[in-house]
PDB file of C-alpha atoms in Angstrom:
ATOM      1  CA  UNK U1222      -0.017  -0.257  -0.134  1.00 82.00           C
ATOM      2  CA  UNK U1223       0.946   3.854  -0.021  1.00 96.00           C
ATOM      3  CA  UNK U1224       2.847   5.578   1.857  1.00 98.00           C
ATOM      4  CA  UNK U1225       1.480   9.364   2.866  1.00 98.00           C
ATOM      5  CA  UNK U1226       3.444  12.017   4.465  1.00 98.00           C
ATOM      6  CA  UNK U1227       1.024  13.894   7.085  1.00 98.00           C
ATOM      7  CA  UNK U1228       1.645  17.268   7.801  1.00 98.00           C
ATOM      8  CA  UNK U1229      -0.601  18.642  10.836  1.00 97.00           C
ATOM      9  CA  UNK U1230       0.380  20.975  13.749  1.00 96.00           C
ATOM     10  CA  UNK U1231      -2.571  20.066  15.849  1.00 95.00           C
ATOM     11  CA  UNK U1232      -1.927  16.875  17.503  1.00 95.00           C
ATOM     12  CA  UNK U1233      -5.677  15.438  17.749  1.00 96.00           C
ATOM     13  CA  UNK U1234      -6.154  16.182  14.101  1.00 95.00           C
ATOM     14  CA  UNK U1235      -2.636  14.216  13.036  1.00 96.00           C
ATOM     15  CA  UNK U1236      -4.076  11.481  15.195  1.00 97.00           C
ATOM     16  CA  UNK U1237      -7.219  11.535  13.739  1.00 97.00           C
ATOM     17  CA  UNK U1238      -6.444  11.832  10.190  1.00 97.00           C
ATOM     18  CA  UNK U1239      -3.322   9.524  10.597  1.00 98.00           C
ATOM     19  CA  UNK U1240      -5.706   6.881  12.079  1.00 98.00           C
ATOM     20  CA  UNK U1241      -8.386   7.258   9.093  1.00 98.00           C
ATOM     21  CA  UNK U1242      -5.266   6.371   6.801  1.00 98.00           C
ATOM     22  CA  UNK U1243      -4.082   3.651   8.695  1.00 98.00           C
ATOM     23  CA  UNK U1244      -7.057   2.242   8.794  1.00 97.00           C
ATOM     24  CA  UNK U1245      -7.197   2.058   5.174  1.00 97.00           C
ATOM     25  CA  UNK U1246      -4.096   0.212   4.860  1.00 97.00           C
ATOM     26  CA  UNK U1247      -1.598   3.329   4.137  1.00 98.00           C
ATOM     27  CA  UNK U1248       1.679   3.828   5.636  1.00 98.00           C
ATOM     28  CA  UNK U1249       1.619   7.212   7.565  1.00 98.00           C
ATOM     29  CA  UNK U1250       4.879   9.258   8.224  1.00 98.00           C
ATOM     30  CA  UNK U1251       3.868  11.932  10.505  1.00 98.00           C
ATOM     31  CA  UNK U1252       5.359  15.904  10.568  1.00 98.00           C
ATOM     32  CA  UNK U1253       4.340  18.507  12.808  1.00 97.00           C
ATOM     33  CA  UNK U1254       5.620  21.317  11.137  1.00 97.00           C
ATOM     34  CA  UNK U1255       6.852  22.211   7.590  1.00 97.00           C
ATOM     35  CA  UNK U1256      10.373  22.061   7.994  1.00 96.00           C
ATOM     36  CA  UNK U1257      10.310  18.481   9.376  1.00 97.00           C
ATOM     37  CA  UNK U1258       7.970  17.705   6.490  1.00 98.00           C
ATOM     38  CA  UNK U1259      10.583  18.968   4.139  1.00 97.00           C
ATOM     39  CA  UNK U1260      13.288  16.482   5.210  1.00 97.00           C
ATOM     40  CA  UNK U1261      10.879  13.840   5.836  1.00 98.00           C
ATOM     41  CA  UNK U1262       9.637  14.212   2.387  1.00 98.00           C
ATOM     42  CA  UNK U1263      13.325  13.754   0.733  1.00 97.00           C
ATOM     43  CA  UNK U1264      14.361  11.200   2.874  1.00 97.00           C
ATOM     44  CA  UNK U1265      11.193   9.017   2.780  1.00 97.00           C
ATOM     45  CA  UNK U1266      10.095   9.677  -0.739  1.00 97.00           C
ATOM     46  CA  UNK U1267       6.001   9.078  -0.005  1.00 98.00           C
ATOM     47  CA  UNK U1268       3.455   8.277  -2.459  1.00 98.00           C
ATOM     48  CA  UNK U1269       1.485  11.673  -1.435  1.00 98.00           C
ATOM     49  CA  UNK U1270       1.778  14.351   1.042  1.00 98.00           C
ATOM     50  CA  UNK U1271      -1.364  15.989   2.888  1.00 98.00           C
ATOM     51  CA  UNK U1272      -0.766  19.102   4.477  1.00 98.00           C
ATOM     52  CA  UNK U1273      -2.706  22.013   6.592  1.00 96.00           C
ATOM     53  CA  UNK U1274      -1.965  25.648   5.166  1.00 95.00           C
ATOM     54  CA  UNK U1275      -1.939  27.549   8.589  1.00 94.00           C
ATOM     55  CA  UNK U1276       1.193  26.327  10.643  1.00 95.00           C
ATOM     56  CA  UNK U1277       4.028  28.123  12.796  1.00 92.00           C
ATOM     57  CA  UNK U1278       6.783  29.099  10.555  1.00 94.00           C
ATOM     58  CA  UNK U1279       6.317  27.818   6.933  1.00 96.00           C
ATOM     59  CA  UNK U1280       2.661  27.670   5.894  1.00 96.00           C
ATOM     60  CA  UNK U1281       1.259  24.642   4.011  1.00 96.00           C
ATOM     61  CA  UNK U1282       1.291  27.117   0.912  1.00 96.00           C
ATOM     62  CA  UNK U1283       5.079  27.477   0.922  1.00 96.00           C
ATOM     63  CA  UNK U1284       5.714  23.826   1.749  1.00 97.00           C
ATOM     64  CA  UNK U1285       4.214  23.027  -1.504  1.00 97.00           C
ATOM     65  CA  UNK U1286       6.319  25.573  -3.246  1.00 97.00           C
ATOM     66  CA  UNK U1287       9.301  23.928  -1.640  1.00 97.00           C
ATOM     67  CA  UNK U1288       8.359  20.565  -2.383  1.00 98.00           C
ATOM     68  CA  UNK U1289       7.500  21.450  -6.309  1.00 97.00           C
ATOM     69  CA  UNK U1290      10.733  23.335  -6.832  1.00 97.00           C
ATOM     70  CA  UNK U1291      12.769  20.339  -5.423  1.00 97.00           C
ATOM     71  CA  UNK U1292      13.747  17.458  -8.206  1.00 97.00           C
ATOM     72  CA  UNK U1293      13.477  14.958  -5.222  1.00 97.00           C
ATOM     73  CA  UNK U1294       9.932  15.732  -4.266  1.00 98.00           C
ATOM     74  CA  UNK U1295       8.527  17.708  -7.319  1.00 97.00           C
ATOM     75  CA  UNK U1296       6.314  14.641  -8.664  1.00 97.00           C
ATOM     76  CA  UNK U1297       4.829  13.861  -5.270  1.00 98.00           C
ATOM     77  CA  UNK U1298       0.915  14.980  -5.402  1.00 98.00           C
ATOM     78  CA  UNK U1299       0.042  16.844  -2.398  1.00 98.00           C
ATOM     79  CA  UNK U1300      -3.558  17.243  -0.905  1.00 98.00           C
ATOM     80  CA  UNK U1301      -3.980  20.648   1.257  1.00 97.00           C
ATOM     81  CA  UNK U1302      -6.279  20.113   4.123  1.00 95.00           C
ATOM     82  CA  UNK U1303      -7.085  23.481   5.676  1.00 92.00           C
ATOM     83  CA  UNK U1304      -9.652  26.034   7.299  1.00 92.00           C
ATOM     84  CA  UNK U1305      -8.967  27.939   4.732  1.00 90.00           C
ATOM     85  CA  UNK U1306     -12.318  27.463   2.541  1.00 91.00           C
ATOM     86  CA  UNK U1307     -12.507  30.477   0.442  1.00 93.00           C
ATOM     87  CA  UNK U1308     -12.463  29.928  -3.448  1.00 95.00           C
ATOM     88  CA  UNK U1309      -9.083  32.153  -3.315  1.00 95.00           C
ATOM     89  CA  UNK U1310      -7.436  29.727  -0.902  1.00 94.00           C
ATOM     90  CA  UNK U1311      -8.508  26.858  -3.620  1.00 94.00           C
ATOM     91  CA  UNK U1312      -6.902  28.277  -6.315  1.00 95.00           C
ATOM     92  CA  UNK U1313      -4.141  29.982  -4.627  1.00 95.00           C
ATOM     93  CA  UNK U1314      -3.367  26.046  -3.224  1.00 95.00           C
ATOM     94  CA  UNK U1315      -3.588  24.983  -6.951  1.00 95.00           C
ATOM     95  CA  UNK U1316      -1.168  27.406  -8.165  1.00 95.00           C
ATOM     96  CA  UNK U1317       1.361  25.985  -5.652  1.00 95.00           C
ATOM     97  CA  UNK U1318       1.331  22.626  -6.789  1.00 95.00           C
ATOM     98  CA  UNK U1319      -1.737  20.769  -4.823  1.00 97.00           C
ATOM     99  CA  UNK U1320      -3.142  17.959  -6.494  1.00 97.00           C
ATOM    100  CA  UNK U1321      -6.486  18.578  -4.241  1.00 97.00           C
ATOM    101  CA  UNK U1322      -8.124  20.708  -1.568  1.00 96.00           C
ATOM    102  CA  UNK U1323     -10.066  19.409   1.408  1.00 96.00           C
ATOM    103  CA  UNK U1324     -11.544  22.182   3.693  1.00 95.00           C
ATOM    104  CA  UNK U1325     -11.819  21.421   7.503  1.00 93.00           C
ATOM    105  CA  UNK U1326     -14.172  20.123   9.035  1.00 93.00           C
ATOM    106  CA  UNK U1327     -14.004  17.206   6.658  1.00 94.00           C
ATOM    107  CA  UNK U1328     -15.153  13.606   6.939  1.00 96.00           C
ATOM    108  CA  UNK U1329     -13.329  10.479   6.708  1.00 97.00           C
ATOM    109  CA  UNK U1330     -14.534   9.728   3.243  1.00 97.00           C
ATOM    110  CA  UNK U1331     -13.568  13.029   2.181  1.00 97.00           C
ATOM    111  CA  UNK U1332     -10.036  12.763   3.014  1.00 97.00           C
ATOM    112  CA  UNK U1333      -9.690   9.214   1.852  1.00 97.00           C
ATOM    113  CA  UNK U1334     -11.262   9.890  -1.616  1.00 97.00           C
ATOM    114  CA  UNK U1335      -8.644  12.958  -1.763  1.00 97.00           C
ATOM    115  CA  UNK U1336      -5.798  10.659  -1.076  1.00 98.00           C
ATOM    116  CA  UNK U1337      -7.290   7.892  -3.520  1.00 97.00           C
ATOM    117  CA  UNK U1338      -7.617  10.232  -5.959  1.00 96.00           C
ATOM    118  CA  UNK U1339      -4.077  10.924  -6.296  1.00 96.00           C
ATOM    119  CA  UNK U1340      -2.123   7.642  -5.530  1.00 94.00           C
ATOM    120  CA  UNK U1341      -5.108   5.207  -6.711  1.00 67.00           C
TER     121      UNK U1341
END
């Protein structure tokens, strides 16, 4: 099964989404900030990345840009999972290289559908 890097600074959401993914057979790598996620993405080469937007230090949008500029991670599909639910946020996320955009609050089905849509 595929490996998903989950980037979320809220521990309860990290546990919740991580559980959804593990229960569906995915291997999950956890990161609580974007800087750690950049390192994990290069070292572990996940099949997909699910990231929050609003995080301390570096936003999920910035993380997207960094991942898409790096030859080691430019092909990894990114799913943005954010409370930022305006159309402009969605458009901006896609411009940064995201393959999918899920807004919080979300259902288990919505997040799993987004991951399946990018990794099969």
